[in-house]
Amino acid sequence: MTDTGKNTLLFVGLFALIIGSGFLQGWNNALFILNMGLISAIMSLGVNLQWGFAGLFNVGVMGFVALGGLAAVLVGMPATPGAFSQGGPGVLMSLALGAATIAAAVWTYGRMAPGRMRTIVIAAILIVGFFVFRGLLDPNVARIEGVNPALTGYLGGLNPGTDATYRDNGWIMLFAWPVGGLFAAGAAWLIGKAALGLRSDYLAIATLGIAEIIISVLKNEDWLSRGVKNVIGLPRPVPYETDLQDSPAFVERAASLGLDSVEASTLWVKILYALLFASVLLIIFWMSQRALNSPWGRMLRAIRDNEVAAEAMGKDVTKRHLQVFIIGSAICGIAGAMMTTLDSQLTPGTYQPLRFTFLIWVMVIVGGSGNNLGAILGGFLIWFLWVQVEPMGLFLMDIITAGMAEDSALKAHLIESAAQMRLMTMGLIMILVLRFSPRGLIPEK
Amino acid sequence: MDFLNAIVALANYVLIPGIAYGSQLAIGALGVTLVYGILRFSNFAHGDTMAFGTMVVILITWSMQSMGLNLGPLPTALLALPFGILGCILLVLLTDRMVYKFYREQKAKPVILVIVSMGVMFVMNGVVRFIIGPDDQAFRDGERFLISARDFKAMTGLAEGLGIRTTQALTVVTAVIVVALLFWFLNKTRAGKSMRAYSDNEDLALLSGIDPERVVMITWIIVAALATIAGILYGLDKSFKPFTYFQLLLPIFASAVVGGIGNPLGAIAGGFVIAFSEVIITYAWKKVLGYLMPEGLEPSGLVQLMSTDYKFAVSFVILLIVLLFKPTGLFKGQSTT
């Protein structure tokens, strides 16, 4: 069979699975899988760009996804009345001061001759800078967080509406997506500058750590993201279900299709999301394909396959690495903003590396690293399994334990633990694919 | 008197917790460093290996408790420890045989092994959650305090109390024994020497007739023992929860890298550097400074450099700084490519 034929078959099979779950578990569920699958596919395209094209081992995906989520809040929510005037300028100034301290330290590092003197001067700059920064930041933060802490207690975002009207400006969320990409790109630039010179294991550990730092900032800097108090009720770029149910035209159209208006509205909202997400996916896929087949993409793969030879040919390895690291991370940031839009809330406590970093890696590995179609397939397939393994595990456990006595402790334990099958299955899939089909389902050409 | 009080407060809130946590990290980091030195990859599954060993210990501790077996003032878990180590050894040898061996024979790139270890991490994490569940498990028993703050105050007449938990004392004693045994093994025994030789120069070691599979097996056995010990010391001192152990991966890696990955001595130093930085940066210094500063100059705020929630972030900032300025760590680690 030709490659195209095989790939088509794989995708057809995948969508048959999703449609099958629609028949068995309801269309709302199937559309949920589809939507999150679209977002996962975008994330795995981003990771594929870094790993598949350039061989960069980024284990900080979670951090970039979370930054995208932050962008959704900072763009989509209305400004908290009075919060900015309470402490906004102070916070901005202290952040600028913090950045200036670091810049000064870096500048001094470059200017002074190595030695004990340099160490002392740099340490002095950093320590003094830190205390001045904290001294300026803390009171301002306290004032911002003091503004109606039960409901807001943070600066809010750029949405021009007020508390009552901001939901009418749902279109603004579409702008949050590229902003999420920009946030992630900025972080990636900083990280790349610092960590890309390191060998692969160290880069992995460094990115793992940075993702953790980003999450702890989101959890603790309440003035910025409300921390673990969560931001809920983000506006959305699609209509609200209740509005649809109130619209006579919609109810009529639903009735003509033989659907109940409540169900029709939830489905319609999800379909609109799916269309939006699919168009983003298509754009990013098209761009990735263009990149893959361009001289730039060939150069990246040449660098990946033999860094020394590429360098000898005059390719600027560090610069290319930084470029692709930024672009890949930006894609993850866009996907993160989209996901927060879909959830319509930012809950920093839910970002866990197993779900937002390592699962994306399973997607890329299983789909086929180095191949954009593979990354998309992997994104959908692994997300589908992630959702379905739990009910399947429960089903399996029910069968296994069918013969046991009703009050058996083992039976209770097995059924209760079925929910934990997920991680095991994902790990097994990953190990098996790496062992028997290391190039993935759709291998690199 | 104030000066003594300051020292006691410092010992109670910074030194003792720092030493205990540092020892736990050090033993964990030793495992990571050994895998790196011999098998040449960063083992992402180490946190979950610790969780598995600890889980076996907990299960056996529970059954011992139900049989009425105990160690008096010491935690019963110590009695169950050998079984836990055994279980963990079986697990890692099985993983090595079924997963890692293939890639070793293929001479796969280290980064592939790291990704494989991510898969192993998922499986081990799943197994532990499947068997014992995702929640907190209590398994500590025995005497709670070696010296309680109240007794200490009565003994010395100081205003500030000093409490030493049994688990803290136990951690330090165990750590000293484990490290002494490990270094004796590495430096004095034939097997240990062949491990070091293999780690320093694989080709030369093969040439001199060292059996690589034997070296790998011994390494995994030691790593399993270290992981289980680190796991139960942490579990006794704080608490056991599968997710926490997965998170421990981060400070443990930081310790290994800061010390110089592949260097056992570095792992120990790194463990203490990370532990003390975490404690010092997140401790509210108000009390200690209050004793030390002259009257009227006591600090009004908490004098806390960072909120305790940033504990994990601290280890990473240190990690990054070390990576930037001394990529091979404080002690010279391995620089394989």
PDB file of C-alpha atoms in Angstrom, chain B residues 11-237:
ATOM      1  CA  ALA B  11      18.794  24.647  64.778  1.00  0.00           C
ATOM      2  CA  ASN B  12      15.150  23.839  65.303  1.00  0.00           C
ATOM      3  CA  TYR B  13      13.758  25.440  62.156  1.00  0.00           C
ATOM      4  CA  VAL B  14      16.674  25.449  59.746  1.00  0.00           C
ATOM      5  CA  LEU B  15      19.567  23.185  60.625  1.00  0.00           C
ATOM      6  CA  ILE B  16      17.773  20.015  61.669  1.00  0.00           C
ATOM      7  CA  PRO B  17      15.075  20.013  58.982  1.00  0.00           C
ATOM      8  CA  GLY B  18      17.728  20.987  56.439  1.00  0.00           C
ATOM      9  CA  ILE B  19      20.030  18.148  57.421  1.00  0.00           C
ATOM     10  CA  ALA B  20      17.211  15.603  57.382  1.00  0.00           C
ATOM     11  CA  TYR B  21      15.806  16.746  54.035  1.00  0.00           C
ATOM     12  CA  GLY B  22      19.328  17.072  52.648  1.00  0.00           C
ATOM     13  CA  SER B  23      20.110  13.480  53.588  1.00  0.00           C
ATOM     14  CA  GLN B  24      16.940  12.268  51.915  1.00  0.00           C
ATOM     15  CA  LEU B  25      17.750  14.174  48.745  1.00  0.00           C
ATOM     16  CA  ALA B  26      21.357  13.014  48.852  1.00  0.00           C
ATOM     17  CA  ILE B  27      20.417   9.333  48.957  1.00  0.00           C
ATOM     18  CA  GLY B  28      17.920   9.889  46.148  1.00  0.00           C
ATOM     19  CA  ALA B  29      20.489  11.788  44.108  1.00  0.00           C
ATOM     20  CA  LEU B  30      23.050   9.022  44.631  1.00  0.00           C
ATOM     21  CA  GLY B  31      20.688   6.669  42.811  1.00  0.00           C
ATOM     22  CA  VAL B  32      20.221   9.068  39.901  1.00  0.00           C
ATOM     23  CA  THR B  33      23.944   9.680  39.709  1.00  0.00           C
ATOM     24  CA  LEU B  34      24.816   5.970  39.678  1.00  0.00           C
ATOM     25  CA  VAL B  35      22.393   5.296  36.824  1.00  0.00           C
ATOM     26  CA  TYR B  36      23.863   8.231  34.976  1.00  0.00           C
ATOM     27  CA  GLY B  37      27.439   7.136  35.580  1.00  0.00           C
ATOM     28  CA  ILE B  38      26.982   3.514  34.543  1.00  0.00           C
ATOM     29  CA  LEU B  39      24.013   3.463  32.182  1.00  0.00           C
ATOM     30  CA  ARG B  40      24.596   7.001  30.932  1.00  0.00           C
ATOM     31  CA  PHE B  41      21.125   8.471  30.982  1.00  0.00           C
ATOM     32  CA  SER B  42      19.002  10.626  33.275  1.00  0.00           C
ATOM     33  CA  ASN B  43      16.491   8.256  34.761  1.00  0.00           C
ATOM     34  CA  PHE B  44      13.135  10.027  34.879  1.00  0.00           C
ATOM     35  CA  ALA B  45      11.609   7.001  36.567  1.00  0.00           C
ATOM     36  CA  HIS B  46      13.693   7.408  39.723  1.00  0.00           C
ATOM     37  CA  GLY B  47      11.024   9.192  41.753  1.00  0.00           C
ATOM     38  CA  ASP B  48       8.560   6.468  40.946  1.00  0.00           C
ATOM     39  CA  THR B  49      11.127   3.759  41.710  1.00  0.00           C
ATOM     40  CA  MET B  50      11.351   5.328  45.158  1.00  0.00           C
ATOM     41  CA  ALA B  51       7.583   5.305  45.404  1.00  0.00           C
ATOM     42  CA  PHE B  52       7.435   1.631  44.453  1.00  0.00           C
ATOM     43  CA  GLY B  53      10.025   0.549  47.025  1.00  0.00           C
ATOM     44  CA  THR B  54       8.309   2.618  49.686  1.00  0.00           C
ATOM     45  CA  MET B  55       4.943   1.147  48.750  1.00  0.00           C
ATOM     46  CA  VAL B  56       6.264  -2.388  49.290  1.00  0.00           C
ATOM     47  CA  VAL B  57       7.664  -1.327  52.661  1.00  0.00           C
ATOM     48  CA  ILE B  58       4.336   0.212  53.615  1.00  0.00           C
ATOM     49  CA  LEU B  59       2.355  -2.880  52.678  1.00  0.00           C
ATOM     50  CA  ILE B  60       4.695  -5.105  54.689  1.00  0.00           C
ATOM     51  CA  THR B  61       4.720  -2.632  57.581  1.00  0.00           C
ATOM     52  CA  TRP B  62       0.943  -2.797  57.728  1.00  0.00           C
ATOM     53  CA  SER B  63       0.920  -6.572  57.809  1.00  0.00           C
ATOM     54  CA  MET B  64       3.646  -6.583  60.486  1.00  0.00           C
ATOM     55  CA  GLN B  65       1.655  -4.090  62.524  1.00  0.00           C
ATOM     56  CA  SER B  66      -1.416  -6.251  62.242  1.00  0.00           C
ATOM     57  CA  MET B  67       0.643  -9.227  63.443  1.00  0.00           C
ATOM     58  CA  GLY B  68       1.864  -7.155  66.378  1.00  0.00           C
ATOM     59  CA  LEU B  69       5.464  -7.032  65.231  1.00  0.00           C
ATOM     60  CA  ASN B  70       7.246  -3.806  66.048  1.00  0.00           C
ATOM     61  CA  LEU B  71      10.564  -2.258  66.978  1.00  0.00           C
ATOM     62  CA  GLY B  72       9.441  -0.450  70.097  1.00  0.00           C
ATOM     63  CA  PRO B  73      10.461   3.189  69.848  1.00  0.00           C
ATOM     64  CA  LEU B  74      11.690   2.782  66.278  1.00  0.00           C
ATOM     65  CA  PRO B  75       9.307   2.671  63.331  1.00  0.00           C
ATOM     66  CA  THR B  76       8.273  -0.806  62.195  1.00  0.00           C
ATOM     67  CA  ALA B  77       9.080   0.261  58.654  1.00  0.00           C
ATOM     68  CA  LEU B  78      12.747  -0.406  59.408  1.00  0.00           C
ATOM     69  CA  LEU B  79      11.896  -4.063  59.928  1.00  0.00           C
ATOM     70  CA  ALA B  80      10.061  -4.115  56.609  1.00  0.00           C
ATOM     71  CA  LEU B  81      12.820  -2.279  54.775  1.00  0.00           C
ATOM     72  CA  PRO B  82      14.777  -5.347  53.583  1.00  0.00           C
ATOM     73  CA  PHE B  83      11.635  -6.738  51.959  1.00  0.00           C
ATOM     74  CA  GLY B  84      10.985  -3.412  50.300  1.00  0.00           C
ATOM     75  CA  ILE B  85      14.513  -3.329  48.922  1.00  0.00           C
ATOM     76  CA  LEU B  86      14.070  -6.856  47.638  1.00  0.00           C
ATOM     77  CA  GLY B  87      10.810  -5.966  45.922  1.00  0.00           C
ATOM     78  CA  CYS B  88      12.362  -2.883  44.393  1.00  0.00           C
ATOM     79  CA  ILE B  89      15.381  -4.866  43.165  1.00  0.00           C
ATOM     80  CA  LEU B  90      13.052  -7.320  41.447  1.00  0.00           C
ATOM     81  CA  LEU B  91      11.206  -4.447  39.806  1.00  0.00           C
ATOM     82  CA  VAL B  92      14.259  -2.640  38.466  1.00  0.00           C
ATOM     83  CA  LEU B  93      15.966  -5.821  37.279  1.00  0.00           C
ATOM     84  CA  LEU B  94      12.774  -6.776  35.496  1.00  0.00           C
ATOM     85  CA  THR B  95      12.564  -3.327  33.905  1.00  0.00           C
ATOM     86  CA  ASP B  96      16.174  -3.516  32.866  1.00  0.00           C
ATOM     87  CA  ARG B  97      15.745  -6.930  31.305  1.00  0.00           C
ATOM     88  CA  MET B  98      12.507  -6.070  29.537  1.00  0.00           C
ATOM     89  CA  VAL B  99      13.141  -2.469  28.559  1.00  0.00           C
ATOM     90  CA  TYR B 100      16.581  -0.951  28.915  1.00  0.00           C
ATOM     91  CA  LYS B 101      18.691  -3.960  27.853  1.00  0.00           C
ATOM     92  CA  PHE B 102      17.451  -3.728  24.281  1.00  0.00           C
ATOM     93  CA  TYR B 103      18.610  -0.138  23.928  1.00  0.00           C
ATOM     94  CA  ARG B 104      21.922  -0.860  25.587  1.00  0.00           C
ATOM     95  CA  GLU B 105      22.619  -3.549  23.024  1.00  0.00           C
ATOM     96  CA  GLN B 106      21.544  -1.194  20.238  1.00  0.00           C
ATOM     97  CA  LYS B 107      23.897   1.438  21.627  1.00  0.00           C
ATOM     98  CA  ALA B 108      20.989   3.885  21.419  1.00  0.00           C
ATOM     99  CA  LYS B 109      21.620   7.570  22.031  1.00  0.00           C
ATOM    100  CA  PRO B 110      21.259   8.616  25.687  1.00  0.00           C
ATOM    101  CA  VAL B 111      18.321  10.855  24.875  1.00  0.00           C
ATOM    102  CA  ILE B 112      16.363   7.854  23.579  1.00  0.00           C
ATOM    103  CA  LEU B 113      16.943   6.136  26.900  1.00  0.00           C
ATOM    104  CA  VAL B 114      15.675   9.223  28.700  1.00  0.00           C
ATOM    105  CA  ILE B 115      12.476   9.062  26.665  1.00  0.00           C
ATOM    106  CA  VAL B 116      12.175   5.350  27.348  1.00  0.00           C
ATOM    107  CA  SER B 117      12.553   6.095  31.047  1.00  0.00           C
ATOM    108  CA  MET B 118       9.614   8.493  30.692  1.00  0.00           C
ATOM    109  CA  GLY B 119       7.535   5.517  29.582  1.00  0.00           C
ATOM    110  CA  VAL B 120       8.823   3.470  32.511  1.00  0.00           C
ATOM    111  CA  MET B 121       7.937   6.361  34.793  1.00  0.00           C
ATOM    112  CA  PHE B 122       4.341   6.301  33.566  1.00  0.00           C
ATOM    113  CA  VAL B 123       4.080   2.558  34.120  1.00  0.00           C
ATOM    114  CA  MET B 124       5.625   2.587  37.583  1.00  0.00           C
ATOM    115  CA  ASN B 125       3.516   5.546  38.601  1.00  0.00           C
ATOM    116  CA  GLY B 126       0.454   3.681  37.372  1.00  0.00           C
ATOM    117  CA  VAL B 127       1.421   0.461  39.154  1.00  0.00           C
ATOM    118  CA  VAL B 128       1.901   2.245  42.466  1.00  0.00           C
ATOM    119  CA  ARG B 129      -1.374   4.117  42.150  1.00  0.00           C
ATOM    120  CA  PHE B 130      -3.095   0.945  41.072  1.00  0.00           C
ATOM    121  CA  ILE B 131      -1.904  -1.025  44.081  1.00  0.00           C
ATOM    122  CA  ILE B 132      -1.991   1.509  46.900  1.00  0.00           C
ATOM    123  CA  GLY B 133      -4.150   4.293  45.488  1.00  0.00           C
ATOM    124  CA  PRO B 134      -3.329   7.955  44.937  1.00  0.00           C
ATOM    125  CA  ASP B 135      -3.946   9.127  48.500  1.00  0.00           C
ATOM    126  CA  ASP B 136      -1.795   9.822  51.538  1.00  0.00           C
ATOM    127  CA  GLN B 137      -0.854   6.701  53.491  1.00  0.00           C
ATOM    128  CA  ALA B 138       0.144   6.642  57.151  1.00  0.00           C
ATOM    129  CA  PHE B 139       2.682   4.051  58.235  1.00  0.00           C
ATOM    130  CA  ARG B 140       4.744   5.757  60.885  1.00  0.00           C
ATOM    131  CA  ASP B 141       4.724   4.333  64.380  1.00  0.00           C
ATOM    132  CA  GLY B 142       7.079   4.202  67.346  1.00  0.00           C
ATOM    133  CA  GLU B 143       8.283   7.122  69.419  1.00  0.00           C
ATOM    134  CA  ARG B 144       7.545  10.485  67.827  1.00  0.00           C
ATOM    135  CA  PHE B 145      10.267  12.581  69.413  1.00  0.00           C
ATOM    136  CA  LEU B 146      13.846  11.964  70.431  1.00  0.00           C
ATOM    137  CA  ILE B 147      13.771  15.243  72.323  1.00  0.00           C
ATOM    138  CA  SER B 148      10.606  17.293  72.435  1.00  0.00           C
ATOM    139  CA  ALA B 149      10.684  21.064  72.565  1.00  0.00           C
ATOM    140  CA  ARG B 150       9.066  21.030  76.005  1.00  0.00           C
ATOM    141  CA  ASP B 151      11.688  18.679  77.504  1.00  0.00           C
ATOM    142  CA  PHE B 152      14.441  20.706  75.972  1.00  0.00           C
ATOM    143  CA  LYS B 153      13.126  23.900  77.516  1.00  0.00           C
ATOM    144  CA  ALA B 154      12.841  22.261  80.906  1.00  0.00           C
ATOM    145  CA  MET B 155      16.361  20.869  80.620  1.00  0.00           C
ATOM    146  CA  THR B 156      18.106  24.040  79.550  1.00  0.00           C
ATOM    147  CA  GLY B 157      15.862  26.788  80.807  1.00  0.00           C
ATOM    148  CA  LEU B 158      15.996  28.538  77.441  1.00  0.00           C
ATOM    149  CA  ALA B 159      12.979  30.313  76.035  1.00  0.00           C
ATOM    150  CA  GLU B 160      13.360  28.565  72.716  1.00  0.00           C
ATOM    151  CA  GLY B 161      12.687  24.847  72.450  1.00  0.00           C
ATOM    152  CA  LEU B 162      14.521  22.341  70.341  1.00  0.00           C
ATOM    153  CA  GLY B 163      12.605  19.353  69.053  1.00  0.00           C
ATOM    154  CA  ILE B 164      14.253  16.456  67.292  1.00  0.00           C
ATOM    155  CA  ARG B 165      11.873  13.961  65.749  1.00  0.00           C
ATOM    156  CA  THR B 166      12.846  10.313  65.807  1.00  0.00           C
ATOM    157  CA  THR B 167      12.520  10.218  62.043  1.00  0.00           C
ATOM    158  CA  GLN B 168      14.947  13.095  61.659  1.00  0.00           C
ATOM    159  CA  ALA B 169      17.553  11.399  63.818  1.00  0.00           C
ATOM    160  CA  LEU B 170      16.908   8.135  62.041  1.00  0.00           C
ATOM    161  CA  THR B 171      17.337   9.789  58.651  1.00  0.00           C
ATOM    162  CA  VAL B 172      20.722  11.193  59.513  1.00  0.00           C
ATOM    163  CA  VAL B 173      21.997   7.986  61.119  1.00  0.00           C
ATOM    164  CA  THR B 174      20.782   5.880  58.200  1.00  0.00           C
ATOM    165  CA  ALA B 175      22.221   8.296  55.684  1.00  0.00           C
ATOM    166  CA  VAL B 176      25.648   8.152  57.305  1.00  0.00           C
ATOM    167  CA  ILE B 177      25.586   4.341  57.348  1.00  0.00           C
ATOM    168  CA  VAL B 178      24.343   4.104  53.760  1.00  0.00           C
ATOM    169  CA  VAL B 179      26.894   6.538  52.425  1.00  0.00           C
ATOM    170  CA  ALA B 180      29.726   4.864  54.334  1.00  0.00           C
ATOM    171  CA  LEU B 181      28.692   1.454  53.009  1.00  0.00           C
ATOM    172  CA  LEU B 182      28.365   2.749  49.463  1.00  0.00           C
ATOM    173  CA  PHE B 183      31.769   4.383  49.447  1.00  0.00           C
ATOM    174  CA  TRP B 184      33.352   1.348  51.024  1.00  0.00           C
ATOM    175  CA  PHE B 185      31.762  -0.750  48.304  1.00  0.00           C
ATOM    176  CA  LEU B 186      32.820   1.543  45.470  1.00  0.00           C
ATOM    177  CA  ASN B 187      36.378   2.001  46.686  1.00  0.00           C
ATOM    178  CA  LYS B 188      37.303  -1.285  48.286  1.00  0.00           C
ATOM    179  CA  THR B 189      35.455  -4.161  46.673  1.00  0.00           C
ATOM    180  CA  ARG B 190      36.241  -5.672  43.326  1.00  0.00           C
ATOM    181  CA  ALA B 191      32.692  -5.167  42.060  1.00  0.00           C
ATOM    182  CA  GLY B 192      32.731  -1.544  43.133  1.00  0.00           C
ATOM    183  CA  LYS B 193      36.043  -0.913  41.468  1.00  0.00           C
ATOM    184  CA  SER B 194      34.823  -2.438  38.240  1.00  0.00           C
ATOM    185  CA  MET B 195      31.786  -0.144  38.422  1.00  0.00           C
ATOM    186  CA  ARG B 196      34.022   2.876  38.751  1.00  0.00           C
ATOM    187  CA  ALA B 197      36.239   1.691  35.966  1.00  0.00           C
ATOM    188  CA  TYR B 198      33.234   1.146  33.718  1.00  0.00           C
ATOM    189  CA  SER B 199      31.903   4.582  34.557  1.00  0.00           C
ATOM    190  CA  ASP B 200      35.244   6.279  33.872  1.00  0.00           C
ATOM    191  CA  ASN B 201      36.064   4.598  30.609  1.00  0.00           C
ATOM    192  CA  GLU B 202      33.789   2.001  29.129  1.00  0.00           C
ATOM    193  CA  ASP B 203      36.169   0.794  26.423  1.00  0.00           C
ATOM    194  CA  LEU B 204      39.094   0.395  28.744  1.00  0.00           C
ATOM    195  CA  ALA B 205      36.920  -1.460  31.231  1.00  0.00           C
ATOM    196  CA  LEU B 206      35.673  -3.851  28.570  1.00  0.00           C
ATOM    197  CA  LEU B 207      39.235  -4.392  27.433  1.00  0.00           C
ATOM    198  CA  SER B 208      40.291  -5.408  30.915  1.00  0.00           C
ATOM    199  CA  GLY B 209      37.643  -8.092  31.010  1.00  0.00           C
ATOM    200  CA  ILE B 210      34.916  -6.421  33.061  1.00  0.00           C
ATOM    201  CA  ASP B 211      31.540  -7.939  32.304  1.00  0.00           C
ATOM    202  CA  PRO B 212      29.276  -4.973  31.482  1.00  0.00           C
ATOM    203  CA  GLU B 213      26.037  -6.828  32.178  1.00  0.00           C
ATOM    204  CA  ARG B 214      27.267  -7.701  35.658  1.00  0.00           C
ATOM    205  CA  VAL B 215      28.199  -4.088  36.309  1.00  0.00           C
ATOM    206  CA  VAL B 216      24.786  -2.970  35.145  1.00  0.00           C
ATOM    207  CA  MET B 217      23.051  -5.525  37.334  1.00  0.00           C
ATOM    208  CA  ILE B 218      24.994  -4.541  40.437  1.00  0.00           C
ATOM    209  CA  THR B 219      24.257  -0.901  39.698  1.00  0.00           C
ATOM    210  CA  TRP B 220      20.532  -1.514  39.497  1.00  0.00           C
ATOM    211  CA  ILE B 221      20.599  -3.494  42.746  1.00  0.00           C
ATOM    212  CA  ILE B 222      22.349  -0.653  44.544  1.00  0.00           C
ATOM    213  CA  VAL B 223      20.068   1.918  42.951  1.00  0.00           C
ATOM    214  CA  ALA B 224      17.004  -0.009  44.082  1.00  0.00           C
ATOM    215  CA  ALA B 225      18.316  -0.192  47.632  1.00  0.00           C
ATOM    216  CA  LEU B 226      19.137   3.525  47.677  1.00  0.00           C
ATOM    217  CA  ALA B 227      15.766   4.435  46.184  1.00  0.00           C
ATOM    218  CA  THR B 228      13.853   2.408  48.748  1.00  0.00           C
ATOM    219  CA  ILE B 229      15.853   3.796  51.655  1.00  0.00           C
ATOM    220  CA  ALA B 230      15.475   7.381  50.461  1.00  0.00           C
ATOM    221  CA  GLY B 231      11.791   6.712  49.867  1.00  0.00           C
ATOM    222  CA  ILE B 232      10.999   5.423  53.330  1.00  0.00           C
ATOM    223  CA  LEU B 233      13.106   8.044  55.069  1.00  0.00           C
ATOM    224  CA  TYR B 234      11.170  10.741  53.237  1.00  0.00           C
ATOM    225  CA  GLY B 235       7.891   8.938  53.826  1.00  0.00           C
ATOM    226  CA  LEU B 236       8.503   8.546  57.563  1.00  0.00           C
ATOM    227  CA  ASP B 237       9.673  12.121  57.959  1.00  0.00           C
TER     228      ASP B 237
END
